[in-house]
PDB file of C-alpha atoms in Angstrom:
ATOM      1  CA  MET A   1     119.487 102.202  76.099  1.00 58.00           C
ATOM      2  CA  VAL A   2     118.034 101.998  72.626  1.00 65.00           C
ATOM      3  CA  ILE A   3     118.908  99.477  69.948  1.00 72.00           C
ATOM      4  CA  ASN A   4     120.293 102.018  67.483  1.00 71.00           C
ATOM      5  CA  LYS A   5     123.136 104.509  67.298  1.00 75.00           C
ATOM      6  CA  LEU A   6     121.506 107.379  69.255  1.00 76.00           C
ATOM      7  CA  ASN A   7     122.812 106.389  72.693  1.00 84.00           C
ATOM      8  CA  ALA A   8     125.045 109.020  74.283  1.00 87.00           C
ATOM      9  CA  PRO A   9     127.813 107.969  76.659  1.00 88.00           C
ATOM     10  CA  ARG A  10     127.617 109.466  80.140  1.00 88.00           C
ATOM     11  CA  ALA A  11     130.584 111.748  79.314  1.00 87.00           C
ATOM     12  CA  ILE A  12     128.680 113.227  76.351  1.00 86.00           C
ATOM     13  CA  SER A  13     125.613 113.772  78.530  1.00 87.00           C
ATOM     14  CA  LYS A  14     127.687 115.625  81.125  1.00 88.00           C
ATOM     15  CA  SER A  15     129.440 117.616  78.427  1.00 85.00           C
ATOM     16  CA  ALA A  16     126.063 118.805  77.120  1.00 86.00           C
ATOM     17  CA  ILE A  17     125.111 119.881  80.642  1.00 88.00           C
ATOM     18  CA  ILE A  18     128.362 121.831  81.064  1.00 86.00           C
ATOM     19  CA  TYR A  19     127.872 123.487  77.672  1.00 83.00           C
ATOM     20  CA  SER A  20     124.333 124.538  78.603  1.00 86.00           C
ATOM     21  CA  LEU A  21     125.509 126.021  81.898  1.00 85.00           C
ATOM     22  CA  ARG A  22     128.296 127.951  80.201  1.00 83.00           C
ATOM     23  CA  CYS A  23     125.780 129.412  77.744  1.00 82.00           C
ATOM     24  CA  MET A  24     123.456 130.553  80.524  1.00 84.00           C
ATOM     25  CA  VAL A  25     126.057 132.036  82.869  1.00 82.00           C
ATOM     26  CA  GLY A  26     127.064 135.596  82.025  1.00 74.00           C
ATOM     27  CA  TYR A  27     130.808 134.985  82.447  1.00 77.00           C
ATOM     28  CA  ASP A  28     133.430 132.383  81.618  1.00 78.00           C
ATOM     29  CA  ILE A  29     133.426 129.297  83.791  1.00 76.00           C
ATOM     30  CA  PRO A  30     135.943 126.468  83.503  1.00 74.00           C
ATOM     31  CA  LEU A  31     135.232 123.820  80.929  1.00 74.00           C
ATOM     32  CA  ASN A  32     135.837 120.893  83.236  1.00 75.00           C
ATOM     33  CA  HIS A  33     134.061 118.441  85.476  1.00 72.00           C
ATOM     34  CA  GLY A  34     134.666 120.653  88.533  1.00 80.00           C
ATOM     35  CA  CYS A  35     131.963 123.110  87.499  1.00 79.00           C
ATOM     36  CA  LEU A  36     129.428 120.270  87.839  1.00 83.00           C
ATOM     37  CA  ALA A  37     130.468 119.541  91.441  1.00 84.00           C
ATOM     38  CA  PRO A  38     127.637 121.580  93.055  1.00 85.00           C
ATOM     39  CA  ILE A  39     125.016 120.195  90.647  1.00 85.00           C
ATOM     40  CA  PRO A  40     123.501 116.758  91.220  1.00 90.00           C
ATOM     41  CA  VAL A  41     123.405 114.885  87.907  1.00 90.00           C
ATOM     42  CA  ASN A  42     121.133 111.849  87.954  1.00 92.00           C
ATOM     43  CA  ILE A  43     121.438 109.811  84.766  1.00 92.00           C
ATOM     44  CA  PRO A  44     119.738 106.400  84.973  1.00 92.00           C
ATOM     45  CA  LYS A  45     122.135 103.544  84.277  1.00 90.00           C
ATOM     46  CA  TRP A  46     121.541 101.676  80.991  1.00 89.00           C
ATOM     47  CA  SER A  47     119.429 104.555  79.660  1.00 90.00           C
ATOM     48  CA  ILE A  48     119.931 106.307  76.309  1.00 88.00           C
ATOM     49  CA  LEU A  49     122.158 108.775  78.233  1.00 90.00           C
ATOM     50  CA  ASP A  50     124.264 106.112  79.985  1.00 90.00           C
ATOM     51  CA  PRO A  51     124.177 102.927  77.893  1.00 89.00           C
ATOM     52  CA  ASP A  52     126.226  99.806  78.502  1.00 88.00           C
ATOM     53  CA  ASP A  53     129.677  99.475  76.967  1.00 86.00           C
ATOM     54  CA  ASP A  54     128.418  97.420  74.013  1.00 87.00           C
ATOM     55  CA  ALA A  55     125.839  99.971  72.818  1.00 85.00           C
ATOM     56  CA  ALA A  56     126.200 101.873  69.560  1.00 83.00           C
ATOM     57  CA  VAL A  57     126.856 105.540  70.376  1.00 82.00           C
ATOM     58  CA  VAL A  58     127.944 107.263  67.161  1.00 75.00           C
ATOM     59  CA  GLY A  59     124.747 109.343  66.859  1.00 68.00           C
ATOM     60  CA  GLY A  60     124.844 110.261  70.547  1.00 68.00           C
ATOM     61  CA  ASN A  61     127.648 112.732  69.947  1.00 72.00           C
ATOM     62  CA  VAL A  62     125.981 114.671  67.166  1.00 75.00           C
ATOM     63  CA  LEU A  63     122.241 114.203  67.651  1.00 79.00           C
ATOM     64  CA  THR A  64     121.364 113.197  71.207  1.00 83.00           C
ATOM     65  CA  SER A  65     123.799 115.696  72.753  1.00 82.00           C
ATOM     66  CA  GLN A  66     122.013 118.533  70.954  1.00 82.00           C
ATOM     67  CA  ARG A  67     118.643 117.292  72.221  1.00 84.00           C
ATOM     68  CA  ILE A  68     120.021 117.367  75.787  1.00 87.00           C
ATOM     69  CA  VAL A  69     121.086 120.992  75.289  1.00 85.00           C
ATOM     70  CA  ASP A  70     117.706 121.880  73.780  1.00 84.00           C
ATOM     71  CA  VAL A  71     115.840 120.318  76.721  1.00 88.00           C
ATOM     72  CA  ILE A  72     117.977 122.132  79.295  1.00 89.00           C
ATOM     73  CA  MET A  73     117.642 125.475  77.498  1.00 86.00           C
ATOM     74  CA  LYS A  74     113.891 124.971  77.145  1.00 86.00           C
ATOM     75  CA  ALA A  75     113.588 124.097  80.844  1.00 89.00           C
ATOM     76  CA  PHE A  76     115.209 127.421  81.738  1.00 88.00           C
ATOM     77  CA  LYS A  77     113.306 129.260  78.972  1.00 86.00           C
ATOM     78  CA  VAL A  78     116.487 130.868  77.660  1.00 83.00           C
ATOM     79  CA  CYS A  79     116.950 129.709  74.097  1.00 71.00           C
ATOM     80  CA  ALA A  80     115.200 129.389  70.780  1.00 59.00           C
ATOM     81  CA  ALA A  81     115.271 126.057  68.964  1.00 60.00           C
ATOM     82  CA  SER A  82     118.661 124.897  67.755  1.00 63.00           C
ATOM     83  CA  GLN A  83     119.542 123.560  64.367  1.00 64.00           C
ATOM     84  CA  GLY A  84     119.194 120.174  65.959  1.00 63.00           C
ATOM     85  CA  CYS A  85     122.449 118.567  64.957  1.00 66.00           C
ATOM     86  CA  MET A  86     126.194 118.945  64.976  1.00 70.00           C
ATOM     87  CA  HIS A  87     128.633 118.659  62.165  1.00 71.00           C
ATOM     88  CA  ASN A  88     131.752 116.541  62.149  1.00 73.00           C
ATOM     89  CA  THR A  89     135.134 117.944  61.250  1.00 80.00           C
ATOM     90  CA  THR A  90     137.903 115.470  60.669  1.00 84.00           C
ATOM     91  CA  PHE A  91     141.312 115.651  59.070  1.00 90.00           C
ATOM     92  CA  GLY A  92     144.689 114.002  59.287  1.00 93.00           C
ATOM     93  CA  ASP A  93     147.193 111.815  57.550  1.00 94.00           C
ATOM     94  CA  ASP A  94     149.240 108.708  58.302  1.00 94.00           C
ATOM     95  CA  SER A  95     150.853 110.337  61.350  1.00 95.00           C
ATOM     96  CA  PHE A  96     147.887 111.932  63.147  1.00 91.00           C
ATOM     97  CA  GLY A  97     144.152 112.318  63.095  1.00 91.00           C
ATOM     98  CA  TYR A  98     141.805 114.988  64.392  1.00 89.00           C
ATOM     99  CA  TYR A  99     138.070 114.602  64.938  1.00 80.00           C
ATOM    100  CA  ASP A 100     135.738 117.198  66.398  1.00 78.00           C
ATOM    101  CA  THR A 101     132.042 117.935  66.524  1.00 72.00           C
ATOM    102  CA  VAL A 102     130.872 121.477  65.889  1.00 72.00           C
ATOM    103  CA  ALA A 103     127.470 122.453  67.246  1.00 65.00           C
ATOM    104  CA  GLY A 104     125.037 124.200  64.983  1.00 63.00           C
ATOM    105  CA  GLY A 105     122.185 126.431  65.929  1.00 55.00           C
ATOM    106  CA  ALA A 106     119.843 129.130  64.841  1.00 53.00           C
ATOM    107  CA  GLY A 107     118.638 130.217  68.269  1.00 50.00           C
ATOM    108  CA  ALA A 108     120.008 132.728  70.722  1.00 51.00           C
ATOM    109  CA  VAL A 109     120.413 132.826  74.485  1.00 48.00           C
ATOM    110  CA  SER A 110     117.905 135.161  76.053  1.00 44.00           C
ATOM    111  CA  SER A 111     119.084 138.684  76.831  1.00 43.00           C
ATOM    112  CA  LEU A 112     117.624 138.100  80.324  1.00 44.00           C
ATOM    113  CA  PHE A 113     121.014 136.785  81.445  1.00 43.00           C
ATOM    114  CA  TYR A 114     123.010 139.680  79.974  1.00 43.00           C
ATOM    115  CA  LYS A 115     121.261 142.730  81.449  1.00 40.00           C
TER     116      LYS A 115
END
């Protein structure tokens, strides 16, 4: 865990892993925790990717999650560098609110997986 806002909750870390896998697989796979079942995910407790409940995590969604994706893509040598950040989209009124993060990027998945 770091003493700033760049911590990413475990759920965000796993979401970045699922996103990376979906990008590298040449067909649609479910966007759920079940697709991680055959993959051991070892995230050290109290690390920047699994901080305690009192840690600031706001930057983990938009910055750290993109770094996780970049590291995974680089490890598999399948992607150029991303934009490096996400953008927030939020709207609503007194009766509802919607918040989402939209990934940005300038790279492309290698054609190796789509031959």
